[in-house]
Amino acid sequence: VADPNWLLGVGLQRGWNSAFDACFYADNIYNNKTFNGKPPCKDEPIEDPIEWFQHMDNMINLMQTLGNASRDSKLSCEMETGMLDEKGPVVIQIRNQSAMRKGDAPVPQYLPEVEPWGRYKQFTLDVNNNYKGRDLFDNVHPCATRELAIYN
């Protein structure tokens, strides 16, 4: 768990992110089939299990990266503001789908995920690359799918 520093007022942020990160590590400690230490990429899917020593190196490197990002408050814009990005893939996909259904779905509240890819700034760009151009509507974001299911 990242060391809280109550004087800076970031102790809760560090505590929550450390808890999410610990859950993510526990969930992926034996997952060498779908986890490679990087955000999922539609252009480079994981096709074969990763060798065990490489998997453990990926886990250790990710632990250090996430610990530093949490300690230095290098959070994604959505995590910092607590609101989904108006120009992000989730909001655009929700608005597009609700317009096609002649509805007006509200912009949902931002809910941080256990996976670190949307919580830290350095991974957000990689994840959003999966939703650029035509891929924005061909590759539906899981959060958009969930929110549309709740709305409808």
mmCIF file of N, CA and C in Angstrom, residues 12-113:
data_model
loop_
_atom_site.group_PDB
_atom_site.id
_atom_site.type_symbol
_atom_site.label_atom_id
_atom_site.label_comp_id
_atom_site.label_asym_id
_atom_site.label_seq_id
_atom_site.Cartn_x
_atom_site.Cartn_y
_atom_site.Cartn_z
ATOM 1 N N LEU A 12 -6.320 9.743 0.944
ATOM 2 C CA LEU A 12 -7.440 8.930 0.468
ATOM 3 C C LEU A 12 -7.215 8.470 -0.965
ATOM 4 N N GLN A 13 -6.734 9.368 -1.806
ATOM 5 C CA GLN A 13 -6.459 9.000 -3.196
ATOM 6 C C GLN A 13 -5.443 7.874 -3.246
ATOM 7 N N ARG A 14 -4.381 7.998 -2.473
ATOM 8 C CA ARG A 14 -3.349 6.949 -2.468
ATOM 9 C C ARG A 14 -3.899 5.650 -1.889
ATOM 10 N N GLY A 15 -4.684 5.774 -0.849
ATOM 11 C CA GLY A 15 -5.249 4.575 -0.230
ATOM 12 C C GLY A 15 -6.177 3.821 -1.162
ATOM 13 N N TRP A 16 -7.088 4.544 -1.824
ATOM 14 C CA TRP A 16 -8.020 3.890 -2.750
ATOM 15 C C TRP A 16 -7.281 3.290 -3.929
ATOM 16 N N ASN A 17 -6.352 4.042 -4.504
ATOM 17 C CA ASN A 17 -5.614 3.495 -5.645
ATOM 18 C C ASN A 17 -4.775 2.295 -5.242
ATOM 19 N N SER A 18 -4.186 2.331 -4.066
ATOM 20 C CA SER A 18 -3.405 1.180 -3.591
ATOM 21 C C SER A 18 -4.305 -0.035 -3.400
ATOM 22 N N ALA A 19 -5.505 0.183 -2.881
ATOM 23 C CA ALA A 19 -6.447 -0.927 -2.694
ATOM 24 C C ALA A 19 -6.857 -1.510 -4.047
ATOM 25 N N PHE A 20 -7.184 -0.637 -5.005
ATOM 26 C CA PHE A 20 -7.535 -1.118 -6.351
ATOM 27 C C PHE A 20 -6.369 -1.874 -6.974
ATOM 28 N N ASP A 21 -5.158 -1.333 -6.820
ATOM 29 C CA ASP A 21 -3.980 -1.987 -7.400
ATOM 30 C C ASP A 21 -3.742 -3.358 -6.764
ATOM 31 N N ALA A 22 -3.903 -3.442 -5.452
ATOM 32 C CA ALA A 22 -3.704 -4.728 -4.759
ATOM 33 C C ALA A 22 -4.711 -5.761 -5.260
ATOM 34 N N CYS A 23 -5.956 -5.351 -5.459
ATOM 35 C CA CYS A 23 -6.972 -6.273 -6.002
ATOM 36 C C CYS A 23 -6.597 -6.708 -7.415
ATOM 37 N N PHE A 24 -6.089 -5.778 -8.207
ATOM 38 C CA PHE A 24 -5.688 -6.101 -9.575
ATOM 39 C C PHE A 24 -4.541 -7.104 -9.583
ATOM 40 N N TYR A 25 -3.551 -6.901 -8.699
ATOM 41 C CA TYR A 25 -2.434 -7.847 -8.620
ATOM 42 C C TYR A 25 -2.923 -9.229 -8.201
ATOM 43 N N ALA A 26 -3.783 -9.265 -7.189
ATOM 44 C CA ALA A 26 -4.291 -10.553 -6.703
ATOM 45 C C ALA A 26 -5.071 -11.271 -7.803
ATOM 46 N N ASP A 27 -5.811 -10.521 -8.584
ATOM 47 C CA ASP A 27 -6.613 -11.108 -9.661
ATOM 48 C C ASP A 27 -5.737 -11.642 -10.787
ATOM 49 N N ASN A 28 -4.568 -11.054 -10.984
ATOM 50 C CA ASN A 28 -3.730 -11.425 -12.129
ATOM 51 C C ASN A 28 -2.448 -12.160 -11.771
ATOM 52 N N ILE A 29 -2.249 -12.511 -10.519
ATOM 53 C CA ILE A 29 -0.995 -13.143 -10.118
ATOM 54 C C ILE A 29 -0.746 -14.456 -10.873
ATOM 55 N N TYR A 30 -1.796 -15.216 -11.141
ATOM 56 C CA TYR A 30 -1.637 -16.476 -11.868
ATOM 57 C C TYR A 30 -2.201 -16.396 -13.281
ATOM 58 N N ASN A 31 -2.469 -15.189 -13.756
ATOM 59 C CA ASN A 31 -3.093 -14.995 -15.064
ATOM 60 C C ASN A 31 -2.038 -14.670 -16.110
ATOM 61 N N ASN A 32 -1.421 -15.686 -16.660
ATOM 62 C CA ASN A 32 -0.419 -15.445 -17.698
ATOM 63 C C ASN A 32 -1.007 -15.643 -19.096
ATOM 64 N N LYS A 33 -2.332 -15.774 -19.176
ATOM 65 C CA LYS A 33 -2.979 -15.975 -20.481
ATOM 66 C C LYS A 33 -3.568 -14.695 -21.059
ATOM 67 N N THR A 34 -4.034 -13.787 -20.211
ATOM 68 C CA THR A 34 -4.645 -12.555 -20.722
ATOM 69 C C THR A 34 -4.003 -11.304 -20.151
ATOM 70 N N PHE A 35 -2.941 -11.433 -19.384
ATOM 71 C CA PHE A 35 -2.267 -10.293 -18.780
ATOM 72 C C PHE A 35 -0.809 -10.301 -19.184
ATOM 73 N N ASN A 36 -0.337 -9.157 -19.726
ATOM 74 C CA ASN A 36 1.070 -9.067 -20.111
ATOM 75 C C ASN A 36 1.758 -7.835 -19.533
ATOM 76 N N GLY A 37 1.123 -7.173 -18.564
ATOM 77 C CA GLY A 37 1.739 -6.022 -17.926
ATOM 78 C C GLY A 37 1.475 -4.714 -18.636
ATOM 79 N N LYS A 38 0.722 -4.764 -19.728
ATOM 80 C CA LYS A 38 0.398 -3.555 -20.489
ATOM 81 C C LYS A 38 -1.115 -3.484 -20.677
ATOM 82 N N PRO A 39 -1.622 -2.289 -20.988
ATOM 83 C CA PRO A 39 -3.060 -2.186 -21.265
ATOM 84 C C PRO A 39 -3.440 -3.053 -22.465
ATOM 85 N N PRO A 40 -4.667 -3.560 -22.488
ATOM 86 C CA PRO A 40 -5.093 -4.357 -23.638
ATOM 87 C C PRO A 40 -5.018 -3.528 -24.922
ATOM 88 N N CYS A 41 -4.569 -4.160 -25.977
ATOM 89 C CA CYS A 41 -4.433 -3.475 -27.265
ATOM 90 C C CYS A 41 -5.095 -4.334 -28.337
ATOM 91 N N LYS A 42 -6.024 -3.751 -29.072
ATOM 92 C CA LYS A 42 -6.728 -4.527 -30.093
ATOM 93 C C LYS A 42 -5.810 -4.906 -31.252
ATOM 94 N N ASP A 43 -4.744 -4.122 -31.461
ATOM 95 C CA ASP A 43 -3.802 -4.417 -32.546
ATOM 96 C C ASP A 43 -2.808 -5.518 -32.185
ATOM 97 N N GLU A 44 -2.568 -5.721 -30.888
ATOM 98 C CA GLU A 44 -1.622 -6.735 -30.433
ATOM 99 C C GLU A 44 -2.255 -7.608 -29.361
ATOM 100 N N PRO A 45 -3.245 -8.426 -29.730
ATOM 101 C CA PRO A 45 -3.876 -9.276 -28.721
ATOM 102 C C PRO A 45 -2.914 -10.350 -28.203
ATOM 103 N N ILE A 46 -3.154 -10.793 -26.997
ATOM 104 C CA ILE A 46 -2.334 -11.863 -26.418
ATOM 105 C C ILE A 46 -2.895 -13.181 -26.944
ATOM 106 N N GLU A 47 -2.080 -13.895 -27.695
ATOM 107 C CA GLU A 47 -2.558 -15.125 -28.312
ATOM 108 C C GLU A 47 -2.077 -16.377 -27.592
ATOM 109 N N ASP A 48 -0.899 -16.311 -26.998
ATOM 110 C CA ASP A 48 -0.334 -17.466 -26.302
ATOM 111 C C ASP A 48 -0.027 -17.071 -24.868
ATOM 112 N N PRO A 49 -0.035 -18.041 -23.952
ATOM 113 C CA PRO A 49 0.345 -17.722 -22.569
ATOM 114 C C PRO A 49 1.768 -17.186 -22.511
ATOM 115 N N ILE A 50 1.975 -16.273 -21.592
ATOM 116 C CA ILE A 50 3.295 -15.666 -21.406
ATOM 117 C C ILE A 50 4.114 -16.591 -20.501
ATOM 118 N N GLU A 51 5.400 -16.712 -20.792
ATOM 119 C CA GLU A 51 6.269 -17.536 -19.950
ATOM 120 C C GLU A 51 6.201 -17.040 -18.510
ATOM 121 N N TRP A 52 6.279 -17.962 -17.570
ATOM 122 C CA TRP A 52 6.083 -17.635 -16.162
ATOM 123 C C TRP A 52 7.069 -16.582 -15.660
ATOM 124 N N PHE A 53 8.349 -16.706 -15.976
ATOM 125 C CA PHE A 53 9.332 -15.728 -15.488
ATOM 126 C C PHE A 53 9.048 -14.345 -16.071
ATOM 127 N N GLN A 54 8.612 -14.280 -17.330
ATOM 128 C CA GLN A 54 8.260 -12.992 -17.946
ATOM 129 C C GLN A 54 7.006 -12.411 -17.292
ATOM 130 N N HIS A 55 6.058 -13.276 -16.985
ATOM 131 C CA HIS A 55 4.823 -12.834 -16.319
ATOM 132 C C HIS A 55 5.148 -12.207 -14.958
ATOM 133 N N MET A 56 6.009 -12.851 -14.198
ATOM 134 C CA MET A 56 6.369 -12.310 -12.885
ATOM 135 C C MET A 56 7.158 -11.010 -13.018
ATOM 136 N N ASP A 57 8.020 -10.909 -14.015
ATOM 137 C CA ASP A 57 8.720 -9.640 -14.273
ATOM 138 C C ASP A 57 7.729 -8.535 -14.615
ATOM 139 N N ASN A 58 6.710 -8.873 -15.436
ATOM 140 C CA ASN A 58 5.677 -7.896 -15.779
ATOM 141 C C ASN A 58 4.939 -7.417 -14.530
ATOM 142 N N MET A 59 4.631 -8.345 -13.631
ATOM 143 C CA MET A 59 3.920 -7.975 -12.395
ATOM 144 C C MET A 59 4.778 -7.054 -11.532
ATOM 145 N N ILE A 60 6.038 -7.405 -11.362
ATOM 146 C CA ILE A 60 6.930 -6.594 -10.524
ATOM 147 C C ILE A 60 7.124 -5.200 -11.122
ATOM 148 N N ASN A 61 7.328 -5.133 -12.429
ATOM 149 C CA ASN A 61 7.496 -3.833 -13.085
ATOM 150 C C ASN A 61 6.228 -2.988 -12.980
ATOM 151 N N LEU A 62 5.078 -3.626 -13.144
ATOM 152 C CA LEU A 62 3.826 -2.885 -13.040
ATOM 153 C C LEU A 62 3.596 -2.393 -11.613
ATOM 154 N N MET A 63 3.949 -3.200 -10.626
ATOM 155 C CA MET A 63 3.809 -2.767 -9.228
ATOM 156 C C MET A 63 4.614 -1.493 -8.979
ATOM 157 N N GLN A 64 5.837 -1.471 -9.468
ATOM 158 C CA GLN A 64 6.689 -0.298 -9.285
ATOM 159 C C GLN A 64 6.112 0.906 -10.036
ATOM 160 N N THR A 65 5.670 0.699 -11.261
ATOM 161 C CA THR A 65 5.111 1.788 -12.066
ATOM 162 C C THR A 65 3.865 2.372 -11.428
ATOM 163 N N LEU A 66 2.954 1.506 -10.992
ATOM 164 C CA LEU A 66 1.711 1.986 -10.390
ATOM 165 C C LEU A 66 1.961 2.636 -9.036
ATOM 166 N N GLY A 67 2.885 2.083 -8.265
ATOM 167 C CA GLY A 67 3.219 2.690 -6.979
ATOM 168 C C GLY A 67 3.758 4.098 -7.150
ATOM 169 N N ASN A 68 4.642 4.281 -8.127
ATOM 170 C CA ASN A 68 5.190 5.613 -8.396
ATOM 171 C C ASN A 68 4.121 6.564 -8.912
ATOM 172 N N ALA A 69 3.259 6.078 -9.796
ATOM 173 C CA ALA A 69 2.202 6.932 -10.345
ATOM 174 C C ALA A 69 1.225 7.365 -9.250
ATOM 175 N N SER A 70 0.891 6.461 -8.350
ATOM 176 C CA SER A 70 -0.010 6.810 -7.253
ATOM 177 C C SER A 70 0.660 7.794 -6.304
ATOM 178 N N ARG A 71 1.902 7.526 -5.958
ATOM 179 C CA ARG A 71 2.641 8.391 -5.040
ATOM 180 C C ARG A 71 2.805 9.799 -5.606
ATOM 181 N N ASP A 72 3.011 9.891 -6.928
ATOM 182 C CA ASP A 72 3.230 11.181 -7.575
ATOM 183 C C ASP A 72 1.928 11.810 -8.071
ATOM 184 N N SER A 73 0.795 11.190 -7.783
ATOM 185 C CA SER A 73 -0.537 11.669 -8.198
ATOM 186 C C SER A 73 -0.632 11.877 -9.704
ATOM 187 N N LYS A 74 -0.112 10.931 -10.465
ATOM 188 C CA LYS A 74 -0.202 10.995 -11.929
ATOM 189 C C LYS A 74 -1.453 10.250 -12.378
ATOM 190 N N LEU A 75 -2.596 10.843 -12.055
ATOM 191 C CA LEU A 75 -3.881 10.220 -12.333
ATOM 192 C C LEU A 75 -4.435 10.690 -13.669
ATOM 193 N N SER A 76 -5.338 9.893 -14.228
ATOM 194 C CA SER A 76 -6.008 10.314 -15.456
ATOM 195 C C SER A 76 -6.893 11.505 -15.141
ATOM 196 N N CYS A 77 -7.241 12.257 -16.170
ATOM 197 C CA CYS A 77 -8.105 13.432 -15.979
ATOM 198 C C CYS A 77 -9.441 13.026 -15.365
ATOM 199 N N GLU A 78 -9.969 11.872 -15.792
ATOM 200 C CA GLU A 78 -11.249 11.400 -15.253
ATOM 201 C C GLU A 78 -11.122 11.079 -13.769
ATOM 202 N N MET A 79 -10.019 10.483 -13.389
ATOM 203 C CA MET A 79 -9.813 10.143 -11.985
ATOM 204 C C MET A 79 -9.616 11.400 -11.143
ATOM 205 N N GLU A 80 -8.944 12.404 -11.690
ATOM 206 C CA GLU A 80 -8.725 13.645 -10.949
ATOM 207 C C GLU A 80 -10.009 14.437 -10.745
ATOM 208 N N THR A 81 -10.855 14.497 -11.789
ATOM 209 C CA THR A 81 -12.070 15.307 -11.702
ATOM 210 C C THR A 81 -13.260 14.525 -11.169
ATOM 211 N N GLY A 82 -13.216 13.196 -11.274
ATOM 212 C CA GLY A 82 -14.352 12.391 -10.846
ATOM 213 C C GLY A 82 -15.484 12.403 -11.858
ATOM 214 N N MET A 83 -15.202 12.853 -13.069
ATOM 215 C CA MET A 83 -16.224 12.913 -14.117
ATOM 216 C C MET A 83 -15.656 12.309 -15.401
ATOM 217 N N LEU A 84 -16.529 11.671 -16.178
ATOM 218 C CA LEU A 84 -16.095 11.141 -17.462
ATOM 219 C C LEU A 84 -15.754 12.284 -18.398
ATOM 220 N N ASP A 85 -14.746 12.079 -19.226
ATOM 221 C CA ASP A 85 -14.315 13.073 -20.196
ATOM 222 C C ASP A 85 -15.397 13.241 -21.263
ATOM 223 N N GLU A 86 -15.850 14.477 -21.476
ATOM 224 C CA GLU A 86 -16.903 14.762 -22.458
ATOM 225 C C GLU A 86 -16.479 14.353 -23.871
ATOM 226 N N LYS A 87 -15.173 14.360 -24.145
ATOM 227 C CA LYS A 87 -14.667 14.012 -25.468
ATOM 228 C C LYS A 87 -14.063 12.612 -25.490
ATOM 229 N N GLY A 88 -14.265 11.868 -24.398
ATOM 230 C CA GLY A 88 -13.719 10.522 -24.306
ATOM 231 C C GLY A 88 -14.605 9.500 -24.993
ATOM 232 N N PRO A 89 -14.083 8.301 -25.216
ATOM 233 C CA PRO A 89 -14.832 7.282 -25.959
ATOM 234 C C PRO A 89 -16.130 6.853 -25.286
ATOM 235 N N VAL A 90 -16.170 6.810 -23.973
ATOM 236 C CA VAL A 90 -17.375 6.345 -23.287
ATOM 237 C C VAL A 90 -18.536 7.302 -23.533
ATOM 238 N N VAL A 91 -18.320 8.583 -23.311
ATOM 239 C CA VAL A 91 -19.389 9.572 -23.481
ATOM 240 C C VAL A 91 -19.812 9.669 -24.945
ATOM 241 N N ILE A 92 -18.863 9.659 -25.863
ATOM 242 C CA ILE A 92 -19.196 9.738 -27.290
ATOM 243 C C ILE A 92 -20.022 8.533 -27.714
ATOM 244 N N GLN A 93 -19.642 7.339 -27.275
ATOM 245 C CA GLN A 93 -20.390 6.144 -27.640
ATOM 246 C C GLN A 93 -21.793 6.150 -27.030
ATOM 247 N N ILE A 94 -21.920 6.605 -25.793
ATOM 248 C CA ILE A 94 -23.238 6.669 -25.157
ATOM 249 C C ILE A 94 -24.127 7.655 -25.902
ATOM 250 N N ARG A 95 -23.601 8.819 -26.207
ATOM 251 C CA ARG A 95 -24.395 9.829 -26.928
ATOM 252 C C ARG A 95 -24.796 9.333 -28.318
ATOM 253 N N ASN A 96 -23.890 8.667 -29.006
ATOM 254 C CA ASN A 96 -24.189 8.147 -30.333
ATOM 255 C C ASN A 96 -25.297 7.095 -30.265
ATOM 256 N N GLN A 97 -25.169 6.157 -29.353
ATOM 257 C CA GLN A 97 -26.171 5.099 -29.237
ATOM 258 C C GLN A 97 -27.525 5.638 -28.796
ATOM 259 N N SER A 98 -27.537 6.584 -27.857
ATOM 260 C CA SER A 98 -28.821 7.116 -27.393
ATOM 261 C C SER A 98 -29.466 7.981 -28.474
ATOM 262 N N ALA A 99 -28.674 8.667 -29.314
ATOM 263 C CA ALA A 99 -29.237 9.450 -30.419
ATOM 264 C C ALA A 99 -29.856 8.530 -31.468
ATOM 265 N N MET A 100 -29.219 7.380 -31.710
ATOM 266 C CA MET A 100 -29.770 6.429 -32.677
ATOM 267 C C MET A 100 -31.095 5.851 -32.181
ATOM 268 N N ARG A 101 -31.252 5.791 -30.881
ATOM 269 C CA ARG A 101 -32.494 5.260 -30.287
ATOM 270 C C ARG A 101 -33.484 6.372 -29.962
ATOM 271 N N LYS A 102 -33.156 7.582 -30.422
ATOM 272 C CA LYS A 102 -33.979 8.762 -30.200
ATOM 273 C C LYS A 102 -34.216 9.019 -28.716
ATOM 274 N N GLY A 103 -33.176 8.842 -27.962
ATOM 275 C CA GLY A 103 -33.222 9.114 -26.531
ATOM 276 C C GLY A 103 -32.117 10.085 -26.172
ATOM 277 N N ASP A 104 -32.021 10.382 -24.911
ATOM 278 C CA ASP A 104 -30.975 11.275 -24.450
ATOM 279 C C ASP A 104 -30.431 10.738 -23.135
ATOM 280 N N ALA A 105 -29.506 9.799 -23.250
ATOM 281 C CA ALA A 105 -28.929 9.191 -22.050
ATOM 282 C C ALA A 105 -28.068 10.220 -21.325
ATOM 283 N N PRO A 106 -28.194 10.311 -20.022
ATOM 284 C CA PRO A 106 -27.352 11.254 -19.279
ATOM 285 C C PRO A 106 -25.904 10.768 -19.224
ATOM 286 N N VAL A 107 -24.988 11.706 -19.065
ATOM 287 C CA VAL A 107 -23.584 11.334 -18.888
ATOM 288 C C VAL A 107 -23.464 10.684 -17.511
ATOM 289 N N PRO A 108 -23.010 9.450 -17.459
ATOM 290 C CA PRO A 108 -22.958 8.752 -16.170
ATOM 291 C C PRO A 108 -21.845 9.272 -15.263
ATOM 292 N N GLN A 109 -21.980 8.937 -14.025
ATOM 293 C CA GLN A 109 -20.960 9.257 -13.030
ATOM 294 C C GLN A 109 -19.710 8.420 -13.322
ATOM 295 N N TYR A 110 -18.546 8.973 -13.069
ATOM 296 C CA TYR A 110 -17.304 8.213 -13.258
ATOM 297 C C TYR A 110 -17.143 7.233 -12.108
ATOM 298 N N LEU A 111 -16.973 5.981 -12.442
ATOM 299 C CA LEU A 111 -16.740 4.940 -11.443
ATOM 300 C C LEU A 111 -15.366 4.336 -11.710
ATOM 301 N N PRO A 112 -14.419 4.534 -10.800
ATOM 302 C CA PRO A 112 -13.085 3.975 -11.040
ATOM 303 C C PRO A 112 -13.134 2.452 -11.114
ATOM 304 N N GLU A 113 -12.338 1.915 -11.993
ATOM 305 C CA GLU A 113 -12.281 0.471 -12.168
ATOM 306 C C GLU A 113 -11.084 -0.098 -11.424
#
